XYZ file of C-alpha atoms in Angstrom:
500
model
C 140.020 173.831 -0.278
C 140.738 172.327 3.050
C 137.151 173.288 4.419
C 135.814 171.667 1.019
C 137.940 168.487 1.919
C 136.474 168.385 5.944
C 132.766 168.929 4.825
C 133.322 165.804 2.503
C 134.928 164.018 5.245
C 132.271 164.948 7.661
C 129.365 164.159 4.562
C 131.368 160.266 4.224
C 132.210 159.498 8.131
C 128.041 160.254 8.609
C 127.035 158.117 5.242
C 128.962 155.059 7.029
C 127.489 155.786 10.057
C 124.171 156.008 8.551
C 124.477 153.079 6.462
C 126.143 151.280 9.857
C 123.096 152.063 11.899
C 120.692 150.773 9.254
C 118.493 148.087 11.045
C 118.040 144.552 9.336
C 114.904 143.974 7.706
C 113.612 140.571 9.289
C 110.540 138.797 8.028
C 109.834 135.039 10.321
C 111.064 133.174 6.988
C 113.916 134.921 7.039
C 115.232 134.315 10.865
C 114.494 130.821 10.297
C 116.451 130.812 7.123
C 119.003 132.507 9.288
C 118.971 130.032 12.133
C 119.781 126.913 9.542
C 122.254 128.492 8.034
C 124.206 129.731 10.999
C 123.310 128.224 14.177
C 126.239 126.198 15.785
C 123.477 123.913 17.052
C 122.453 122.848 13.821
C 125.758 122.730 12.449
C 126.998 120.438 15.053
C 123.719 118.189 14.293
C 124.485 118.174 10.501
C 127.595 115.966 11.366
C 125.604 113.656 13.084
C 124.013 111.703 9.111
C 128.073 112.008 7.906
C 129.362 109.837 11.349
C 126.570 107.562 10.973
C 127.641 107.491 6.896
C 131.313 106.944 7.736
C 129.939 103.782 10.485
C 127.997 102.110 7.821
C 131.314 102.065 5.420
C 132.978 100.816 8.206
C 130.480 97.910 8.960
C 130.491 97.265 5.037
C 133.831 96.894 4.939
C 133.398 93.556 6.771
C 132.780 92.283 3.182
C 135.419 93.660 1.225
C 137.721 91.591 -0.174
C 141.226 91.685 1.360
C 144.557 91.042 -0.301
C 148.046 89.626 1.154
C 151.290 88.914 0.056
C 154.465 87.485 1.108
C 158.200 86.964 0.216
C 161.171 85.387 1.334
C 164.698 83.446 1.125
C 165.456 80.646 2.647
C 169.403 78.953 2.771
C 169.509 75.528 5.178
C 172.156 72.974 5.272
C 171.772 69.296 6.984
C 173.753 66.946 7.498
C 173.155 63.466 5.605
C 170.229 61.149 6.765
C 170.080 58.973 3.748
C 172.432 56.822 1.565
C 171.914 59.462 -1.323
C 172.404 62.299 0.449
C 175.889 63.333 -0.481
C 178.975 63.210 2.270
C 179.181 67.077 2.543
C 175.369 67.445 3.410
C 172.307 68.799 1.886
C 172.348 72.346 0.718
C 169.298 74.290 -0.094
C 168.392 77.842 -0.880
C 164.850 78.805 -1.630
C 163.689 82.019 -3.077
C 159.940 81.851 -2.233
C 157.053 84.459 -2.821
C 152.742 84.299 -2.922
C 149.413 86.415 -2.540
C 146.084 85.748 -1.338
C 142.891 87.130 -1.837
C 139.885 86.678 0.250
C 136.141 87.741 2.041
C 133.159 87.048 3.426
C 130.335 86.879 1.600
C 126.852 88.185 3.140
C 125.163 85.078 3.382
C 127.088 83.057 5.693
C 130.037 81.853 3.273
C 133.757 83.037 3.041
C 136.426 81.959 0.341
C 139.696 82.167 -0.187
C 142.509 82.073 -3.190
C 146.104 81.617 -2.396
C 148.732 81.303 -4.985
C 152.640 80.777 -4.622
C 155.832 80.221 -6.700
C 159.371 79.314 -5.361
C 162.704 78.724 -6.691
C 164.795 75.662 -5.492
C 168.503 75.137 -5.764
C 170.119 72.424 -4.044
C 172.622 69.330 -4.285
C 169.716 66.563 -3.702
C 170.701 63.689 -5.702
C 166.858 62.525 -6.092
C 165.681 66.127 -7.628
C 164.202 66.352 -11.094
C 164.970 69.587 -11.567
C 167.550 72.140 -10.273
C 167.172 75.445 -9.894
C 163.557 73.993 -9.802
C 160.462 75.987 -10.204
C 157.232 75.321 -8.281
C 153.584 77.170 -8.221
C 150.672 75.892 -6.816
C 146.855 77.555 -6.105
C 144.457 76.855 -3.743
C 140.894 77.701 -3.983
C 138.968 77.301 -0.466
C 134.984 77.998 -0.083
C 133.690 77.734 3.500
C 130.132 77.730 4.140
C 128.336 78.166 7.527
C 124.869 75.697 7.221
C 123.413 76.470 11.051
C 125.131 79.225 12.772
C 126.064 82.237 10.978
C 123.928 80.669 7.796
C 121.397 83.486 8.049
C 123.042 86.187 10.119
C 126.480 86.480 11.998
C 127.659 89.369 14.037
C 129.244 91.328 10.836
C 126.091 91.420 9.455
C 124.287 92.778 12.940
C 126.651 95.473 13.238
C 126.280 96.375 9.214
C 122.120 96.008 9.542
C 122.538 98.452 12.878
C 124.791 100.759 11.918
C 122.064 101.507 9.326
C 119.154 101.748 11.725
C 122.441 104.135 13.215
C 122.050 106.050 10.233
C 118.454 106.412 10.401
C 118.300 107.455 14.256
C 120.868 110.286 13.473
C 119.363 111.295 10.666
C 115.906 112.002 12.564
C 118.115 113.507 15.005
C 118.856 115.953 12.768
C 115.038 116.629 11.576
C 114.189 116.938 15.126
C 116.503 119.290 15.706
C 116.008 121.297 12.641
C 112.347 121.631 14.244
C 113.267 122.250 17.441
C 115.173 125.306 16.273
C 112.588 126.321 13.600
C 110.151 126.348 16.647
C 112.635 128.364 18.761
C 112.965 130.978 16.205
C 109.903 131.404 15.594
C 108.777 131.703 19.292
C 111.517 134.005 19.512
C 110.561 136.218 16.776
C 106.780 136.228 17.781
C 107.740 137.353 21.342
C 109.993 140.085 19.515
C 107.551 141.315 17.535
C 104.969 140.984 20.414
C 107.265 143.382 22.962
C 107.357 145.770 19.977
C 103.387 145.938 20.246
C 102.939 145.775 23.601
C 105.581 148.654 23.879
C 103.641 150.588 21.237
C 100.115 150.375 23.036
C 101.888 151.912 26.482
C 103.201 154.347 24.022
C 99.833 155.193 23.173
C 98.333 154.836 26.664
C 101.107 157.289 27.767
C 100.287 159.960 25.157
C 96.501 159.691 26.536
C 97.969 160.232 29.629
C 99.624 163.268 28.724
C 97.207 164.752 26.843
C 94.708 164.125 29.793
C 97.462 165.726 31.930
C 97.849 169.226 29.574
C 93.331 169.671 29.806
C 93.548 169.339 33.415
C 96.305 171.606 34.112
C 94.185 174.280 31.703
C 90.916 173.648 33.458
C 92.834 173.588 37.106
C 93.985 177.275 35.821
C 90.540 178.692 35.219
C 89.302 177.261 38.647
C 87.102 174.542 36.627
C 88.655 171.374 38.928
C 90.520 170.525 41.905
C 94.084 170.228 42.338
C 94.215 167.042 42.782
C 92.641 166.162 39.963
C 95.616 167.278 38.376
C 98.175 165.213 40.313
C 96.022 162.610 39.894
C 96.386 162.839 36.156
C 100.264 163.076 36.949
C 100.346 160.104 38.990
C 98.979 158.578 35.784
C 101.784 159.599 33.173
C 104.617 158.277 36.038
C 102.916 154.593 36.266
C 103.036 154.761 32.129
C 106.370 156.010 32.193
C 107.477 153.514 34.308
C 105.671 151.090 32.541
C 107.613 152.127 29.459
C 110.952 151.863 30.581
C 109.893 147.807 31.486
C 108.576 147.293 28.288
C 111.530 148.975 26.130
C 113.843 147.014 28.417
C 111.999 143.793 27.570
C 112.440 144.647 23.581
C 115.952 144.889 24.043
C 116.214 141.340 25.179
C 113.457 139.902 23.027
C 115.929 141.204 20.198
C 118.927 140.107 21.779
C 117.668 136.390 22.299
C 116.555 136.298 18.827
C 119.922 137.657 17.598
C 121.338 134.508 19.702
C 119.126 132.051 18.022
C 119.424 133.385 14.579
C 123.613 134.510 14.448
C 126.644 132.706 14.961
C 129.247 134.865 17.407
C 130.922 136.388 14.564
C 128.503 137.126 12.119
C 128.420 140.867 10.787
C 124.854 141.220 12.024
C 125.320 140.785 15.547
C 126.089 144.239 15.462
C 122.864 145.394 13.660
C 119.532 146.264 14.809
C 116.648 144.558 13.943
C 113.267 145.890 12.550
C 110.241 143.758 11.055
C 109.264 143.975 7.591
C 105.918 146.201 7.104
C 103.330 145.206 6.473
C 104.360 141.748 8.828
C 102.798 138.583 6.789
C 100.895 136.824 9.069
C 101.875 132.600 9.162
C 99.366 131.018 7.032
C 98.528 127.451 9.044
C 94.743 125.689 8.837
C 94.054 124.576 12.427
C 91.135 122.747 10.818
C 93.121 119.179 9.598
C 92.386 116.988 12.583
C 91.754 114.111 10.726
C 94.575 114.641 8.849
C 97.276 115.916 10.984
C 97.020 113.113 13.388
C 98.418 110.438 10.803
C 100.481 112.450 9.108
C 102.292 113.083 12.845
C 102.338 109.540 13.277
C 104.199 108.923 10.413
C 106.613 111.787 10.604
C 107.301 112.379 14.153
C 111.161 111.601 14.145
C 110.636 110.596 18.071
C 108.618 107.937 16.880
C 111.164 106.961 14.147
C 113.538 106.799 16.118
C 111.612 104.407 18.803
C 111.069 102.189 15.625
C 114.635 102.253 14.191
C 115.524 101.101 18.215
C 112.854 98.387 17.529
C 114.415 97.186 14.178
C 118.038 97.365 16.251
C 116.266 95.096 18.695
C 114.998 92.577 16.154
C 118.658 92.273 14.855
C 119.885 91.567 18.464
C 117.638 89.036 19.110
C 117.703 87.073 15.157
C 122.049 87.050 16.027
C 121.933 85.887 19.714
C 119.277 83.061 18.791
C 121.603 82.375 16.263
C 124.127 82.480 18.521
C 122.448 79.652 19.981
C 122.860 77.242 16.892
C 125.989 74.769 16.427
C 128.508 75.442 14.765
C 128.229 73.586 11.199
C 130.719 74.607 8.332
C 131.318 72.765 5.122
C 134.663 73.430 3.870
C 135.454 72.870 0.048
C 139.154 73.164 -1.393
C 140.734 72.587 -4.664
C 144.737 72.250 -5.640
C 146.423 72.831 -8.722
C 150.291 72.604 -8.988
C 153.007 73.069 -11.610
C 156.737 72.533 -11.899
C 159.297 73.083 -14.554
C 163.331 73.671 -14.062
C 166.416 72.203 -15.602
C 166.327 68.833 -16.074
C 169.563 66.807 -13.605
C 171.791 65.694 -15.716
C 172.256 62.017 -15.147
C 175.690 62.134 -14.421
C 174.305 63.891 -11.096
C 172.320 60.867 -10.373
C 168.927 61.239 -11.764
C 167.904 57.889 -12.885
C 165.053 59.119 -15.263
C 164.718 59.564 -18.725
C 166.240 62.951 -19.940
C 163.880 65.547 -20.774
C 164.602 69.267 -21.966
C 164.316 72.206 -19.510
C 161.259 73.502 -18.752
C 160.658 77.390 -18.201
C 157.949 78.320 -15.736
C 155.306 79.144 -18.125
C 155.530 75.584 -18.499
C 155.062 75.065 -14.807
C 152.051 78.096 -15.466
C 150.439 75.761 -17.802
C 150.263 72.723 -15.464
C 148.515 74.967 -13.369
C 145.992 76.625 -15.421
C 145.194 73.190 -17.441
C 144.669 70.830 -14.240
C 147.387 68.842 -14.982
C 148.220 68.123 -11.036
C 144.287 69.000 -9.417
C 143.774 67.453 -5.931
C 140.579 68.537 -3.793
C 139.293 68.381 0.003
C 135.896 68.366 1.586
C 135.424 68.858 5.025
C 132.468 69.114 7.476
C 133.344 70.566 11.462
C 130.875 70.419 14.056
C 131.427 73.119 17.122
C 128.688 73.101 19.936
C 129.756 74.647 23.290
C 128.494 73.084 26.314
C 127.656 75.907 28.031
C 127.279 79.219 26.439
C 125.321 82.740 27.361
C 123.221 82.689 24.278
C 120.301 82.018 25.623
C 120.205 83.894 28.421
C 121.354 87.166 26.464
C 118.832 86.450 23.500
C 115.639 85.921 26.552
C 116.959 89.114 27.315
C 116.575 90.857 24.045
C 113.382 89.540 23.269
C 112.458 90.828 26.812
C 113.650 94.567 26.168
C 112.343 93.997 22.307
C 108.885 93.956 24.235
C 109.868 96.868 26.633
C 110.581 99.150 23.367
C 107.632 98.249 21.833
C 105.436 98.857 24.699
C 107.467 102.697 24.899
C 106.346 102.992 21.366
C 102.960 102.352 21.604
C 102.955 104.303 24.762
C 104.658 107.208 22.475
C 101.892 107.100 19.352
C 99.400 107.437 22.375
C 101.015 110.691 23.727
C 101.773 112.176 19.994
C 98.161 111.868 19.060
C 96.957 113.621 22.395
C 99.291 115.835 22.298
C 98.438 117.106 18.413
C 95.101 117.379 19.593
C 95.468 119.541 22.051
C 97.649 121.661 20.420
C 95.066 121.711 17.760
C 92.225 122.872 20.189
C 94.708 125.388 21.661
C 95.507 127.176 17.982
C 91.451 127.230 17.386
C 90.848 128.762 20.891
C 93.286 131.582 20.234
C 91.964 131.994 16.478
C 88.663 132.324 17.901
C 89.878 134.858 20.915
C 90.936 137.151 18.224
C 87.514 138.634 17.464
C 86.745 139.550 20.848
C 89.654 140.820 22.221
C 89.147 143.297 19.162
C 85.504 143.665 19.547
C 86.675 144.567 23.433
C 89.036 147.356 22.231
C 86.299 148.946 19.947
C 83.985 148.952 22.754
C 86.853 150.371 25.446
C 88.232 153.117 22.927
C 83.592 154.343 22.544
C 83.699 154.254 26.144
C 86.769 156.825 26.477
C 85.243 158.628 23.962
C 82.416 159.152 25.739
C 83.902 159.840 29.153
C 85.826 162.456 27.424
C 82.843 164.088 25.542
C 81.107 164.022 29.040
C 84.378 165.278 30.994
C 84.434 168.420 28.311
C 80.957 169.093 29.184
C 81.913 169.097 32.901
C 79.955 166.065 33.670
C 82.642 163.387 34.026
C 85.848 163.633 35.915
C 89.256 162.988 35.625
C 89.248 159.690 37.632
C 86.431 158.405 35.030
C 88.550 159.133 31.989
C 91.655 157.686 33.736
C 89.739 154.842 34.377
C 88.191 154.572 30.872
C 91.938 155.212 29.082
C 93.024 151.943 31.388
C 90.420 149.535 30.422
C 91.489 151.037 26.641
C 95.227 149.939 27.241
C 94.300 146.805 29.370
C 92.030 145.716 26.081
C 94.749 146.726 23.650
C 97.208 144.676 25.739
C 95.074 141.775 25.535
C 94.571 141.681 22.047
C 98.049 141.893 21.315
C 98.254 139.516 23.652
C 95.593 137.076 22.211
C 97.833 137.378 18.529
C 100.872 136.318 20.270
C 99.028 133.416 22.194
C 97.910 132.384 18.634
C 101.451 133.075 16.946
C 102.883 131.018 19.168
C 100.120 128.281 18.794
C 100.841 128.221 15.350
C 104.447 127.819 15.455
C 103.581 125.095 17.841
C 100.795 123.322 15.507
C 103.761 123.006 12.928
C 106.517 121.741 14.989
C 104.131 118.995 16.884
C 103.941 116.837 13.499
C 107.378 116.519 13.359
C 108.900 116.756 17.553
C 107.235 116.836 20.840
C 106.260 120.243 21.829
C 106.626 120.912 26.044
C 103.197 122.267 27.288
C-alpha cells in the first residue's frame, strides 16, 4: 500500500513537472498579440487618449453654465436723520436670500440671470408695507463685437486641447507600431538563432562523421595522421561554434520574453518553441504606387506635425485677435415685485388702505412685467501698448517654421518607404540564390566525398567542401532573416519612421 501510494506520488510530482516544462507554442501573431496585451510600454501609452479626454472636458467646461447662491440677515439701527424718522431711531432687520445662473457662450457672448427675495421689518414711518416682501430679476446679455467676437482664449485652449487629443492619440498608434515592429524583429532574430544553430548542428555532425572514416582509414594505413587531427581540429571549431550559437538562442528568447511579458506573467517562466510548420508573413513588396500615399496619409509623425500646425493656426487667429479693441455691448432687463402688510394709517402711512399682499402677489409683478426697467451699454477698451503683436508676428513666424518641418517630413517619409521597398525586393530576390548556392555546395561535398572514398580526394578537400556547405546554409538563413526583417519593416514604415 505505501509503495502503491509513492509510485503515484512519484507518477503526479513528474506529470507537473512535465506539464511545467512544456514550452509555449508561439506563432509571430501571437507575440504581437502578446506584446499589446501586456507590455507596460503600451499600457502606459494607452493612458495617454484618456488624459488628453479628461483635458478636453476640462477646456469644455469653460462653457458650462455655473450656478450661485447666497443668504443672509441683516439687523441695523440709526439714529434719526429726518423729521419722520421716529425719536428712538430707525430699526431694520432684513432676512435676504438669491441665485444666479450664468456662461459663456462659444461665440463671443456671455449672459447672466440673477434673482433675489428679501424680507423687511422695520419702524419707517414712510413704508408701504411691513414685514415687506421684495423680489426682483435681472437678465444681462453681454456680447463681444471685435475682440473675443470670433475667438477668445477659452476657445484656443478648448480647439487645442483637441488637436491635444489628436497628437496623443497618434502617440499611441506610433507606439503600438513601434512595438509591433520590435516584436516582430525580435521574434525573427529568435527564430533565425534557432536556424542558424541548427545548420552548425548539421555542419558538426559532418564533422563527426568525417572524423569516425578517417580514424578507420588512419587504422588500415590508408592516410596520414594528421589527416585525422585535422578532421579533429574541425569538430572543436564546430563545437565551439555551437556553444556561441546556443548561447545566442538563449538571449534571442530571453529578449523576446521581455518584449512580449509583463514581470509577473506566468510565462516568464516557460520556454518558448515556434509553431511547425512557421507561416511565413504574407506582405506584397510590389505597391509602390500605392504605399507611398497611403504612408502619407497615415504616418502618425506626420499627423502629429499637422495637428502642431492646426495648434499653430489657433495661436496665431487668438493673438491677432488679441490685437483688436475691446468692444462689448451690454443688454440688461429688470423686473421687480413687492407685496407685505399694508401700514396701518394710524402708523403714519398717508395712502389709501389696501389689503395685504402675500408674495405670490409680489411673484406675479414679476413674472407679468408689472415694474420692467432695461439698460444698454456699449464699453470701448484699447490698451496703448500691448504685446499682441509682437507675440502673434511670432506665431505666424514659427506657423511657417512647422510647416516647412512638415514638408521637410513628407519628403523623408516618401524616401524612406522607398527604400525600404527596394530593400524587401532585394532580399525577396536573394532568396533564390542563396538556395540555388546551397544545392550547388551540398553536389560539391557529395562529390568530394565520392572522390575521397575512392582515394582520390583528401580530407582537407572534404573539410573544405562541408565549409562552403555550412557557409551557404548560413547565408540563406541569413538572406530569410534579412527579408523577415524587411518585411516587418515594410509594414511599420506606413505608419512610424523606421531607423536605417
Amino acid at each position: 500500500m505505501f509503495l502503491t501510494a509513492v509510485l503515484i506520488a512519484a507518477w503526479c510530482a513528474r506529470a507537473a513537472a512535465q506539464e511545467q516544462v512544456d514550452p509555449l507554442v508561439l506563432s509571430p501573431e501571437q507575440a504581437v498579440t502578446f506584446a499589446l496585451e501586456r507590455s507596460l510600454v503600451v499600457k502606459g501609452a494607452r493612458l495617454d487618449p484618456q488624459i488628453a479626454a479628461l483635458e478636453v472636458r476640462a477646456a469644455d467646461a469653460a462653457f458650462s453654465p455655473h450656478l450661485s447662491g447666497q443668504a443672509g440677515i441683516a439687523d441695523t439701527r440709526t439714529p434719526p436723520l429726518t423729521v419722520l424718522d421716529p425719536q428712538s431711531g430707525l430699526v431694520t432687520r432684513q432676512i435676504a436670500s438669491g441665485a444666479a445662473i450664468g456662461q459663456a457662450l462659444p461665440w463671443g457672448s456671455s449672459y447672466s440671470v440673477e434673482w433675489d427675495a428679501a424680507r423687511l421689518t422695520g419702524n419707517s414711518p414712510i413704508v408701504r408695507f411691513n414685514p415687506q416682501l421684495t423680489t426682483d430679476a435681472t437678465v444681462t446679455l453681454t456680447q463681444h463685437l471685435l475682440r473675443g467676437l470670433t475667438i477668445d482664449e477659452a476657445r484656443a485652449t478648448r480647439l487645442i486641447s483637441r488637436k491635444g487629443q489628436i497628437v496623443s492619440e497618434a502617440e499611441l498608434a506610433s507606439t503600438v507600431a513601434a512595438t509591433t515592429r520590435a516584436v516582430l524583429r525580435a521574434y525573427w532574430v529568435w527564430i533565425y538563432t534557432r536556424e542558424y544553430l541548427a545548420v552548425e548542428q548539421q555542419s558538426l555532425a559532418l564533422s563527426q562523421s568525417l572524423l569516425r572514416d578517417d580514424r578507420e582509414r588512419a587504422a588500415l594505413g590508408k592516410i596520414a595522421a594528421v589527416d585525422v587531427v585535422e578532421a579533429e581540429a574541425e569538430v572543436a571549431r564546430r563545437s565551439d561554434v555551437i556553444l556561441s550559437a546556443t548561447k545566442d538562442v538563449a538571449n534571442a528568447e530571453d529578449q523576446l520574453r521581455f518584449l512580449i511579458f509583463a514581470p509577473h506573467d506566468p510565462e516568464q517562466g516557460r520556454d518558448l518553441a515556434p509553431p511547425s510548420p512557421l507561416n511565413e508573413p504574407a506582405i506584397s513588396a510590389n505597391a509602390t504606387p500605392e504605399m507611398i500615399p497611403q504612408a502619407l496619409d497615415s504616418r502618425q509623425d506626420l499627423r502629429i506635425l499637422r495637428a502642431y500646425l492646426d495648434i499653430d493656426d489657433v495661436t496665431v487667429r487668438r493673438l491677432r485677435n488679441d490685437r483688436l479693441p475691446d468692444v462689448s455691448l451690454t443688454v440688461s432687463y429688470t423686473g421687480e415685485g413687492a407685496a407685505g402688510i399694508t401700514v396701518p394709517p394710524a402708523q403714519g402711512n398717508r395712502g389709501p388702505a389696501a389689503g395685504p399682499r402675500d408674495f405670490s402677489s409680489a411673484l406675479g409683478d414679476l413674472v407679468h412685467g408689472r415694474y420692467p426697467g432695461w439698460s444698454a451699454g456699449l464699453s470701448v477698451s484699447w490698451p496703448i501698448r500691448s504685446q499682441a503683436a509682437a507675440e502673434a508676428a511670432k506665431a505666424s513666424v514659427k506657423r511657417q517654421q512647422d510647416e516647412t518641418m512638415l514638408r521637410n517630413a513628407e519628403q523623408e517619409v516618401v524616401t524612406e518607404v522607398k527604400s525600404v521597398i527596394r530593400t524587401t525586393e532585394a532580399n525577396r530576390q536573394r532568396l533564390p540564390l542563396t538556395e540555388n548556392a546551397v544545392t550547388l555546395a551540398q553536389r560539391r561535398l557529395d562529390s568530394e566525398q565520392r572522390k575521397f572514398v575512392v582515394g582520390l580526394s583528401t580530407s582537407f578537400l572534404v573539410i573544405q567542401a562541408q565549409r562552403d556547405l555550412t557557409s551557404g546554409r548560413e547565408g540563406q538563413v541569413r538572406s530569410v532573416l534579412d527579408y523577415r526583417l524587411s518585411l516587418a519593416d515594410l509594414q511599420a514604415v506606413q505608419t512610424i519612421s523606421v531607423p536605417q
